[in-house]
């Protein structure tokens, strides 16, 4: 692969939700986390090495729990020129929290990350994209806590998350100061196709992903792409669970590394902070 050859000029936002493989599983509560094998560095090192190879900058939404346990991982991310933002503390979906619990969880994660990086945390991404119609109150709390943007709303609908009729590009939300940068989709209504990462990127052939992002860039502007370190960890354990969930957590993991590499070779990527605010 020729580095930078024919790379599209528009800068898109690249993001990584930093959690270990078992922390992103809805069926496992944080009080059970200690039972599972720690593998964060296996995927995270691959992500950081790959981004460095192609000069791609990204926003890393780090769990407060991870920052507390592995401050050196947060330092390494920041040293790589990336933006460090918050993914909450315990990876609980917002719809399972009261507003007060949510405020405590997010505030705790923001403080620990800021104490490590000495830089103000501007951004937040909800676990399981759980800012939905019934949890929009969360945006007001984020604004009160000093966040400048949220990137949690999926303008689509599935059994777990999504606000199907919401905007596809960045807009003012909360009390009016917070910017919402939604996950990128193309199409409308029943024909909405997420083109932006994680599970969707594992399922779709690379050609379709590339085409989708090009289409989004031409018609709407910068896209936001997301991924997880565990998606580059091909040997991560697979837990027995119903087929639907096995597909969500494990399907096509072996293809993710090469898709991400082709993506950051074909497109220019930077942090969400830079795409939204120029820095
Ligand atoms: Zn997550």
PDB file of C-alpha atoms and ligand atoms in Angstrom:
ATOM      1  CA  UNK A   1       0.000   0.000   0.000  1.00  0.00           C
ATOM      2  CA  UNK A   2       1.460   3.347  -0.975  1.00  0.00           C
ATOM      3  CA  UNK A   3       1.213   5.680   1.944  1.00  0.00           C
ATOM      4  CA  UNK A   4      -0.820   8.792   1.234  1.00  0.00           C
ATOM      5  CA  UNK A   5      -1.202   7.993  -2.461  1.00  0.00           C
ATOM      6  CA  UNK A   6      -4.365   9.582  -3.863  1.00  0.00           C
ATOM      7  CA  UNK A   7      -5.658  10.285  -0.390  1.00  0.00           C
ATOM      8  CA  UNK A   8      -8.882  12.265  -0.331  1.00  0.00           C
ATOM      9  CA  UNK A   9      -8.375  15.773   1.008  1.00  0.00           C
ATOM     10  CA  UNK A  10     -11.362  16.282   3.302  1.00  0.00           C
ATOM     11  CA  UNK A  11     -10.481  15.562   6.921  1.00  0.00           C
ATOM     12  CA  UNK A  12     -12.800  13.125   8.603  1.00  0.00           C
ATOM     13  CA  UNK A  13     -13.017  12.449  12.318  1.00  0.00           C
ATOM     14  CA  UNK A  14     -11.622   9.180  13.609  1.00  0.00           C
ATOM     15  CA  UNK A  15     -12.629   7.901  17.029  1.00  0.00           C
ATOM     16  CA  UNK A  16     -11.810   4.956  19.257  1.00  0.00           C
ATOM     17  CA  UNK A  17     -13.949   3.874  22.205  1.00  0.00           C
ATOM     18  CA  UNK A  18     -11.329   2.663  24.667  1.00  0.00           C
ATOM     19  CA  UNK A  19     -12.682  -0.274  26.651  1.00  0.00           C
ATOM     20  CA  UNK A  20     -11.582  -3.877  27.156  1.00  0.00           C
ATOM     21  CA  UNK A  21     -13.370  -6.644  25.220  1.00  0.00           C
ATOM     22  CA  UNK A  22     -15.699  -7.670  28.062  1.00  0.00           C
ATOM     23  CA  UNK A  23     -16.541  -4.085  29.085  1.00  0.00           C
ATOM     24  CA  UNK A  24     -18.400  -3.475  25.827  1.00  0.00           C
ATOM     25  CA  UNK A  25     -20.695  -6.469  26.432  1.00  0.00           C
ATOM     26  CA  UNK A  26     -24.138  -5.326  27.595  1.00  0.00           C
ATOM     27  CA  UNK A  27     -24.798  -8.568  29.483  1.00  0.00           C
ATOM     28  CA  UNK A  28     -21.737  -8.141  31.744  1.00  0.00           C
ATOM     29  CA  UNK A  29     -22.134  -5.654  34.610  1.00  0.00           C
ATOM     30  CA  UNK A  30     -19.144  -3.708  35.931  1.00  0.00           C
ATOM     31  CA  UNK A  31     -19.323  -5.646  39.225  1.00  0.00           C
ATOM     32  CA  UNK A  32     -18.371  -8.801  37.215  1.00  0.00           C
ATOM     33  CA  UNK A  33     -15.438  -7.271  35.305  1.00  0.00           C
ATOM     34  CA  UNK A  34     -12.747  -8.744  37.545  1.00  0.00           C
ATOM     35  CA  UNK A  35     -13.619 -12.281  36.316  1.00  0.00           C
ATOM     36  CA  UNK A  36     -12.437 -11.628  32.755  1.00  0.00           C
ATOM     37  CA  UNK A  37      -9.039 -11.680  31.087  1.00  0.00           C
ATOM     38  CA  UNK A  38      -7.374  -8.290  30.757  1.00  0.00           C
ATOM     39  CA  UNK A  39      -6.445  -7.746  27.071  1.00  0.00           C
ATOM     40  CA  UNK A  40      -6.751  -3.996  26.485  1.00  0.00           C
ATOM     41  CA  UNK A  41      -3.129  -3.385  25.500  1.00  0.00           C
ATOM     42  CA  UNK A  42      -3.206  -6.079  22.778  1.00  0.00           C
ATOM     43  CA  UNK A  43      -5.713  -4.157  20.672  1.00  0.00           C
ATOM     44  CA  UNK A  44      -4.770  -0.657  21.807  1.00  0.00           C
ATOM     45  CA  UNK A  45      -1.106  -1.039  20.854  1.00  0.00           C
ATOM     46  CA  UNK A  46      -2.126  -2.161  17.364  1.00  0.00           C
ATOM     47  CA  UNK A  47      -4.451   0.839  17.004  1.00  0.00           C
ATOM     48  CA  UNK A  48      -1.786   3.316  18.118  1.00  0.00           C
ATOM     49  CA  UNK A  49       0.926   1.779  15.920  1.00  0.00           C
ATOM     50  CA  UNK A  50      -1.363   1.792  12.887  1.00  0.00           C
ATOM     51  CA  UNK A  51      -2.393   5.428  13.376  1.00  0.00           C
ATOM     52  CA  UNK A  52       1.234   6.477  13.849  1.00  0.00           C
ATOM     53  CA  UNK A  53       2.253   4.670  10.627  1.00  0.00           C
ATOM     54  CA  UNK A  54      -0.250   6.718   8.584  1.00  0.00           C
ATOM     55  CA  UNK A  55      -0.063   9.985  10.562  1.00  0.00           C
ATOM     56  CA  UNK A  56      -3.725   9.659  11.482  1.00  0.00           C
ATOM     57  CA  UNK A  57      -4.912  11.576  14.532  1.00  0.00           C
ATOM     58  CA  UNK A  58      -7.997  10.457  16.420  1.00  0.00           C
ATOM     59  CA  UNK A  59     -10.218  11.102  19.415  1.00  0.00           C
ATOM     60  CA  UNK A  60      -9.985   8.362  22.037  1.00  0.00           C
ATOM     61  CA  UNK A  61     -13.080   8.140  24.244  1.00  0.00           C
ATOM     62  CA  UNK A  62     -11.552   6.490  27.296  1.00  0.00           C
ATOM     63  CA  UNK A  63     -13.483   4.812  30.110  1.00  0.00           C
ATOM     64  CA  UNK A  64     -12.699   6.437  33.466  1.00  0.00           C
ATOM     65  CA  UNK A  65     -12.238   2.923  34.865  1.00  0.00           C
ATOM     66  CA  UNK A  66      -9.468   2.286  32.309  1.00  0.00           C
ATOM     67  CA  UNK A  67      -7.835   5.654  33.012  1.00  0.00           C
ATOM     68  CA  UNK A  68      -7.802   4.866  36.746  1.00  0.00           C
ATOM     69  CA  UNK A  69      -6.260   1.430  36.189  1.00  0.00           C
ATOM     70  CA  UNK A  70      -3.904   2.217  33.308  1.00  0.00           C
ATOM     71  CA  UNK A  71      -2.901   5.890  33.418  1.00  0.00           C
ATOM     72  CA  UNK A  72       0.138   5.031  31.259  1.00  0.00           C
ATOM     73  CA  UNK A  73      -2.222   3.997  28.426  1.00  0.00           C
ATOM     74  CA  UNK A  74      -3.856   7.433  28.550  1.00  0.00           C
ATOM     75  CA  UNK A  75      -0.425   9.098  28.568  1.00  0.00           C
ATOM     76  CA  UNK A  76       0.623   7.082  25.526  1.00  0.00           C
ATOM     77  CA  UNK A  77      -2.533   8.096  23.646  1.00  0.00           C
ATOM     78  CA  UNK A  78      -1.944  11.782  24.453  1.00  0.00           C
ATOM     79  CA  UNK A  79       1.749  11.564  23.490  1.00  0.00           C
ATOM     80  CA  UNK A  80       0.674  10.242  20.078  1.00  0.00           C
ATOM     81  CA  UNK A  81      -0.945  13.634  19.373  1.00  0.00           C
ATOM     82  CA  UNK A  82      -4.485  12.331  19.858  1.00  0.00           C
ATOM     83  CA  UNK A  83      -7.416  13.878  21.692  1.00  0.00           C
ATOM     84  CA  UNK A  84      -8.458  12.164  24.927  1.00  0.00           C
ATOM     85  CA  UNK A  85     -12.178  12.357  25.696  1.00  0.00           C
ATOM     86  CA  UNK A  86     -14.646  10.553  27.976  1.00  0.00           C
ATOM     87  CA  UNK A  87     -16.596   7.327  27.460  1.00  0.00           C
ATOM     88  CA  UNK A  88     -18.042   7.540  31.007  1.00  0.00           C
ATOM     89  CA  UNK A  89     -16.641   5.608  33.968  1.00  0.00           C
ATOM     90  CA  UNK A  90     -18.407   2.211  34.092  1.00  0.00           C
ATOM     91  CA  UNK A  91     -19.865   1.746  30.586  1.00  0.00           C
ATOM     92  CA  UNK A  92     -23.448   1.672  31.824  1.00  0.00           C
ATOM     93  CA  UNK A  93     -26.092   2.614  29.226  1.00  0.00           C
ATOM     94  CA  UNK A  94     -27.626   5.986  30.100  1.00  0.00           C
ATOM     95  CA  UNK A  95     -31.143   4.535  30.006  1.00  0.00           C
ATOM     96  CA  UNK A  96     -30.235   2.397  33.021  1.00  0.00           C
ATOM     97  CA  UNK A  97     -29.065   5.403  35.059  1.00  0.00           C
ATOM     98  CA  UNK A  98     -30.805   8.225  36.884  1.00  0.00           C
ATOM     99  CA  UNK A  99     -29.685  11.743  35.902  1.00  0.00           C
ATOM    100  CA  UNK A 100     -27.779  11.958  39.194  1.00  0.00           C
ATOM    101  CA  UNK A 101     -25.984   8.632  38.624  1.00  0.00           C
ATOM    102  CA  UNK A 102     -25.118   9.711  35.088  1.00  0.00           C
ATOM    103  CA  UNK A 103     -23.699  13.022  36.290  1.00  0.00           C
ATOM    104  CA  UNK A 104     -21.531  11.276  38.895  1.00  0.00           C
ATOM    105  CA  UNK A 105     -20.286   8.647  36.427  1.00  0.00           C
ATOM    106  CA  UNK A 106     -19.339  11.142  33.723  1.00  0.00           C
ATOM    107  CA  UNK A 107     -17.887  13.728  36.089  1.00  0.00           C
ATOM    108  CA  UNK A 108     -15.680  11.055  37.705  1.00  0.00           C
ATOM    109  CA  UNK A 109     -14.326   9.969  34.310  1.00  0.00           C
ATOM    110  CA  UNK A 110     -13.675  13.556  33.209  1.00  0.00           C
ATOM    111  CA  UNK A 111     -11.716  14.391  36.363  1.00  0.00           C
ATOM    112  CA  UNK A 112      -9.467  11.334  36.244  1.00  0.00           C
ATOM    113  CA  UNK A 113      -8.651  11.840  32.546  1.00  0.00           C
ATOM    114  CA  UNK A 114      -7.912  15.549  33.052  1.00  0.00           C
ATOM    115  CA  UNK A 115      -5.634  14.753  36.006  1.00  0.00           C
ATOM    116  CA  UNK A 116      -3.565  12.485  33.727  1.00  0.00           C
ATOM    117  CA  UNK A 117      -3.446  14.610  30.568  1.00  0.00           C
ATOM    118  CA  UNK A 118      -3.503  18.084  32.163  1.00  0.00           C
ATOM    119  CA  UNK A 119      -5.829  19.037  29.329  1.00  0.00           C
ATOM    120  CA  UNK A 120      -9.526  19.894  29.462  1.00  0.00           C
ATOM    121  CA  UNK A 121     -11.772  17.061  28.260  1.00  0.00           C
ATOM    122  CA  UNK A 122     -14.091  18.486  25.602  1.00  0.00           C
ATOM    123  CA  UNK A 123     -15.926  15.448  24.298  1.00  0.00           C
ATOM    124  CA  UNK A 124     -18.127  12.601  25.448  1.00  0.00           C
ATOM    125  CA  UNK A 125     -19.450   9.439  23.815  1.00  0.00           C
ATOM    126  CA  UNK A 126     -22.113   7.382  25.546  1.00  0.00           C
ATOM    127  CA  UNK A 127     -21.717   3.637  26.062  1.00  0.00           C
ATOM    128  CA  UNK A 128     -23.892   1.779  23.514  1.00  0.00           C
ATOM    129  CA  UNK A 129     -24.710   5.130  21.799  1.00  0.00           C
ATOM    130  CA  UNK A 130     -27.342   5.431  24.535  1.00  0.00           C
ATOM    131  CA  UNK A 131     -28.316   9.079  24.010  1.00  0.00           C
ATOM    132  CA  UNK A 132     -31.818   8.381  22.696  1.00  0.00           C
ATOM    133  CA  UNK A 133     -35.118  10.277  22.773  1.00  0.00           C
ATOM    134  CA  UNK A 134     -35.738   9.086  26.338  1.00  0.00           C
ATOM    135  CA  UNK A 135     -32.273  10.168  27.549  1.00  0.00           C
ATOM    136  CA  UNK A 136     -31.842  13.551  25.850  1.00  0.00           C
ATOM    137  CA  UNK A 137     -31.617  15.066  29.352  1.00  0.00           C
ATOM    138  CA  UNK A 138     -28.062  13.725  29.373  1.00  0.00           C
ATOM    139  CA  UNK A 139     -26.995  16.473  26.938  1.00  0.00           C
ATOM    140  CA  UNK A 140     -27.964  19.219  29.433  1.00  0.00           C
ATOM    141  CA  UNK A 141     -25.850  17.526  32.102  1.00  0.00           C
ATOM    142  CA  UNK A 142     -22.870  17.223  29.746  1.00  0.00           C
ATOM    143  CA  UNK A 143     -23.111  20.942  29.016  1.00  0.00           C
ATOM    144  CA  UNK A 144     -23.293  21.781  32.735  1.00  0.00           C
ATOM    145  CA  UNK A 145     -20.183  19.651  33.351  1.00  0.00           C
ATOM    146  CA  UNK A 146     -18.277  21.737  30.801  1.00  0.00           C
ATOM    147  CA  UNK A 147     -18.271  19.416  27.826  1.00  0.00           C
ATOM    148  CA  UNK A 148     -18.136  21.135  24.433  1.00  0.00           C
ATOM    149  CA  UNK A 149     -19.387  18.279  22.312  1.00  0.00           C
ATOM    150  CA  UNK A 150     -21.146  14.943  22.400  1.00  0.00           C
ATOM    151  CA  UNK A 151     -20.818  12.227  19.740  1.00  0.00           C
ATOM    152  CA  UNK A 152     -23.363   9.625  20.822  1.00  0.00           C
ATOM    153  CA  UNK A 153     -26.482   9.986  18.703  1.00  0.00           C
ATOM    154  CA  UNK A 154     -27.039   7.499  15.904  1.00  0.00           C
ATOM    155  CA  UNK A 155     -29.553   8.867  13.353  1.00  0.00           C
ATOM    156  CA  UNK A 156     -30.944   5.385  12.800  1.00  0.00           C
ATOM    157  CA  UNK A 157     -33.062   2.926  14.745  1.00  0.00           C
ATOM    158  CA  UNK A 158     -32.355  -0.543  16.067  1.00  0.00           C
ATOM    159  CA  UNK A 159     -33.416  -2.540  19.114  1.00  0.00           C
ATOM    160  CA  UNK A 160     -30.881  -0.790  21.361  1.00  0.00           C
ATOM    161  CA  UNK A 161     -30.204   2.776  20.222  1.00  0.00           C
ATOM    162  CA  UNK A 162     -30.827   5.531  17.690  1.00  0.00           C
ATOM    163  CA  UNK A 163     -32.935   8.635  16.994  1.00  0.00           C
ATOM    164  CA  UNK A 164     -34.102   7.969  13.421  1.00  0.00           C
ATOM    165  CA  UNK A 165     -35.271  11.469  12.487  1.00  0.00           C
ATOM    166  CA  UNK A 166     -32.275  13.388  13.862  1.00  0.00           C
ATOM    167  CA  UNK A 167     -29.779  15.414  11.812  1.00  0.00           C
ATOM    168  CA  UNK A 168     -26.834  13.762  10.042  1.00  0.00           C
ATOM    169  CA  UNK A 169     -24.319  16.597  10.503  1.00  0.00           C
ATOM    170  CA  UNK A 170     -23.095  18.506  13.575  1.00  0.00           C
ATOM    171  CA  UNK A 171     -25.667  20.725  15.315  1.00  0.00           C
ATOM    172  CA  UNK A 172     -26.223  22.667  18.548  1.00  0.00           C
ATOM    173  CA  UNK A 173     -27.849  20.563  21.261  1.00  0.00           C
ATOM    174  CA  UNK A 174     -28.355  20.568  25.033  1.00  0.00           C
ATOM    175  CA  UNK A 175     -29.010  24.096  26.242  1.00  0.00           C
ATOM    176  CA  UNK A 176     -27.512  25.521  23.080  1.00  0.00           C
ATOM    177  CA  UNK A 177     -23.761  25.529  23.642  1.00  0.00           C
ATOM    178  CA  UNK A 178     -23.032  21.827  23.310  1.00  0.00           C
ATOM    179  CA  UNK A 179     -22.370  20.531  19.794  1.00  0.00           C
ATOM    180  CA  UNK A 180     -23.743  17.138  18.836  1.00  0.00           C
ATOM    181  CA  UNK A 181     -21.659  15.334  16.196  1.00  0.00           C
ATOM    182  CA  UNK A 182     -23.813  12.326  15.236  1.00  0.00           C
ATOM    183  CA  UNK A 183     -22.455   9.021  13.946  1.00  0.00           C
ATOM    184  CA  UNK A 184     -22.420   9.070  10.153  1.00  0.00           C
ATOM    185  CA  UNK A 185     -25.151   7.402   8.138  1.00  0.00           C
ATOM    186  CA  UNK A 186     -26.268   7.648   4.539  1.00  0.00           C
ATOM    187  CA  UNK A 187     -29.843   7.337   3.264  1.00  0.00           C
ATOM    188  CA  UNK A 188     -33.049   8.075   5.139  1.00  0.00           C
ATOM    189  CA  UNK A 189     -35.792   6.309   7.076  1.00  0.00           C
ATOM    190  CA  UNK A 190     -35.888   2.555   6.533  1.00  0.00           C
ATOM    191  CA  UNK A 191     -32.993   2.842   4.098  1.00  0.00           C
ATOM    192  CA  UNK A 192     -30.499   4.365   6.507  1.00  0.00           C
ATOM    193  CA  UNK A 193     -27.069   2.729   6.268  1.00  0.00           C
ATOM    194  CA  UNK A 194     -24.479   3.428   8.954  1.00  0.00           C
ATOM    195  CA  UNK A 195     -21.131   3.826   7.210  1.00  0.00           C
ATOM    196  CA  UNK A 196     -19.157   4.690  10.235  1.00  0.00           C
ATOM    197  CA  UNK A 197     -17.431   1.830  11.928  1.00  0.00           C
ATOM    198  CA  UNK A 198     -17.516  -0.890  14.531  1.00  0.00           C
ATOM    199  CA  UNK A 199     -20.032  -3.627  13.798  1.00  0.00           C
ATOM    200  CA  UNK A 200     -21.112  -2.017  10.507  1.00  0.00           C
ATOM    201  CA  UNK A 201     -17.567  -1.865   9.236  1.00  0.00           C
ATOM    202  CA  UNK A 202     -16.981  -5.501  10.133  1.00  0.00           C
ATOM    203  CA  UNK A 203     -20.104  -6.562   8.231  1.00  0.00           C
ATOM    204  CA  UNK A 204     -19.687  -4.436   5.083  1.00  0.00           C
ATOM    205  CA  UNK A 205     -17.135  -5.006   2.312  1.00  0.00           C
ATOM    206  CA  UNK A 206     -14.465  -2.290   2.250  1.00  0.00           C
ATOM    207  CA  UNK A 207     -15.593  -1.004  -1.139  1.00  0.00           C
ATOM    208  CA  UNK A 208     -19.020  -0.176   0.245  1.00  0.00           C
ATOM    209  CA  UNK A 209     -17.563   1.585   3.294  1.00  0.00           C
ATOM    210  CA  UNK A 210     -15.289   3.687   1.082  1.00  0.00           C
ATOM    211  CA  UNK A 211     -18.126   4.524  -1.270  1.00  0.00           C
ATOM    212  CA  UNK A 212     -20.386   5.436   1.653  1.00  0.00           C
ATOM    213  CA  UNK A 213     -17.870   7.800   3.231  1.00  0.00           C
ATOM    214  CA  UNK A 214     -17.126   9.427  -0.139  1.00  0.00           C
ATOM    215  CA  UNK A 215     -20.847   9.936  -0.645  1.00  0.00           C
ATOM    216  CA  UNK A 216     -21.215  11.387   2.865  1.00  0.00           C
ATOM    217  CA  UNK A 217     -18.245  13.737   2.319  1.00  0.00           C
ATOM    218  CA  UNK A 218     -19.639  15.026  -0.976  1.00  0.00           C
ATOM    219  CA  UNK A 219     -23.213  15.521   0.217  1.00  0.00           C
ATOM    220  CA  UNK A 220     -22.852  16.408   3.901  1.00  0.00           C
ATOM    221  CA  UNK A 221     -19.254  17.035   5.005  1.00  0.00           C
ATOM    222  CA  UNK A 222     -16.829  15.347   7.402  1.00  0.00           C
ATOM    223  CA  UNK A 223     -17.866  11.911   8.655  1.00  0.00           C
ATOM    224  CA  UNK A 224     -17.190  10.439  12.075  1.00  0.00           C
ATOM    225  CA  UNK A 225     -15.800   6.913  12.192  1.00  0.00           C
ATOM    226  CA  UNK A 226     -15.613   4.765  15.327  1.00  0.00           C
ATOM    227  CA  UNK A 227     -13.903   1.565  16.376  1.00  0.00           C
ATOM    228  CA  UNK A 228     -12.792  -0.349  19.480  1.00  0.00           C
ATOM    229  CA  UNK A 229      -9.342  -1.698  20.409  1.00  0.00           C
ATOM    230  CA  UNK A 230     -10.837  -5.195  20.857  1.00  0.00           C
ATOM    231  CA  UNK A 231     -11.814  -5.208  17.175  1.00  0.00           C
ATOM    232  CA  UNK A 232      -8.109  -5.488  16.336  1.00  0.00           C
ATOM    233  CA  UNK A 233      -7.570  -8.321  18.833  1.00  0.00           C
ATOM    234  CA  UNK A 234      -8.255 -11.415  16.741  1.00  0.00           C
ATOM    235  CA  UNK A 235      -7.585 -13.806  19.636  1.00  0.00           C
ATOM    236  CA  UNK A 236     -10.038 -12.220  22.047  1.00  0.00           C
ATOM    237  CA  UNK A 237     -12.209 -14.793  23.861  1.00  0.00           C
ATOM    238  CA  UNK A 238     -15.665 -15.519  22.461  1.00  0.00           C
ATOM    239  CA  UNK A 239     -18.339 -16.035  25.086  1.00  0.00           C
ATOM    240  CA  UNK A 240     -21.286 -18.396  24.578  1.00  0.00           C
ATOM    241  CA  UNK A 241     -24.400 -16.315  23.907  1.00  0.00           C
ATOM    242  CA  UNK A 242     -27.383 -16.139  21.540  1.00  0.00           C
ATOM    243  CA  UNK A 243     -26.546 -15.798  17.841  1.00  0.00           C
ATOM    244  CA  UNK A 244     -27.630 -12.125  17.564  1.00  0.00           C
ATOM    245  CA  UNK A 245     -25.150 -11.103  20.248  1.00  0.00           C
ATOM    246  CA  UNK A 246     -22.345 -13.317  18.937  1.00  0.00           C
ATOM    247  CA  UNK A 247     -22.693 -11.492  15.614  1.00  0.00           C
ATOM    248  CA  UNK A 248     -22.627  -8.066  17.290  1.00  0.00           C
ATOM    249  CA  UNK A 249     -19.528  -8.814  19.349  1.00  0.00           C
ATOM    250  CA  UNK A 250     -17.483 -11.188  17.201  1.00  0.00           C
ATOM    251  CA  UNK A 251     -18.566 -11.257  13.555  1.00  0.00           C
ATOM    252  CA  UNK A 252     -15.794 -10.691  11.014  1.00  0.00           C
ATOM    253  CA  UNK A 253     -13.274  -9.397  13.555  1.00  0.00           C
ATOM    254  CA  UNK A 254     -10.486 -10.816  11.393  1.00  0.00           C
ATOM    255  CA  UNK A 255     -11.292  -8.281   8.634  1.00  0.00           C
ATOM    256  CA  UNK A 256     -11.232  -5.163  10.807  1.00  0.00           C
ATOM    257  CA  UNK A 257      -7.474  -4.526  10.873  1.00  0.00           C
ATOM    258  CA  UNK A 258      -7.097  -4.486   7.102  1.00  0.00           C
ATOM    259  CA  UNK A 259     -10.265  -2.400   6.624  1.00  0.00           C
ATOM    260  CA  UNK A 260      -9.063   0.244   9.084  1.00  0.00           C
ATOM    261  CA  UNK A 261      -5.629   0.276   7.437  1.00  0.00           C
ATOM    262  CA  UNK A 262      -7.134   0.783   3.972  1.00  0.00           C
ATOM    263  CA  UNK A 263      -9.444   3.454   5.345  1.00  0.00           C
ATOM    264  CA  UNK A 264      -6.701   5.555   6.937  1.00  0.00           C
ATOM    265  CA  UNK A 265      -4.620   5.137   3.799  1.00  0.00           C
ATOM    266  CA  UNK A 266      -7.457   6.351   1.539  1.00  0.00           C
ATOM    267  CA  UNK A 267      -8.846   9.157   3.735  1.00  0.00           C
ATOM    268  CA  UNK A 268      -7.352  11.897   5.934  1.00  0.00           C
ATOM    269  CA  UNK A 269      -8.272  11.628   9.590  1.00  0.00           C
ATOM    270  CA  UNK A 270      -8.005  13.871  12.588  1.00  0.00           C
ATOM    271  CA  UNK A 271      -9.647  14.384  15.980  1.00  0.00           C
ATOM    272  CA  UNK A 272     -13.293  15.321  16.471  1.00  0.00           C
ATOM    273  CA  UNK A 273     -12.104  18.459  18.300  1.00  0.00           C
ATOM    274  CA  UNK A 274     -10.189  19.583  15.213  1.00  0.00           C
ATOM    275  CA  UNK A 275     -13.049  18.836  12.816  1.00  0.00           C
ATOM    276  CA  UNK A 276     -15.555  20.762  14.974  1.00  0.00           C
ATOM    277  CA  UNK A 277     -13.466  23.591  16.421  1.00  0.00           C
ATOM    278  CA  UNK A 278     -10.246  23.614  14.407  1.00  0.00           C
ATOM    279  CA  UNK A 279      -8.101  22.472  17.324  1.00  0.00           C
TER     280      UNK A 279
HETATM  281 ZN1  LIG B   1     -18.161   1.460  24.516  1.00  0.00          ZN
END
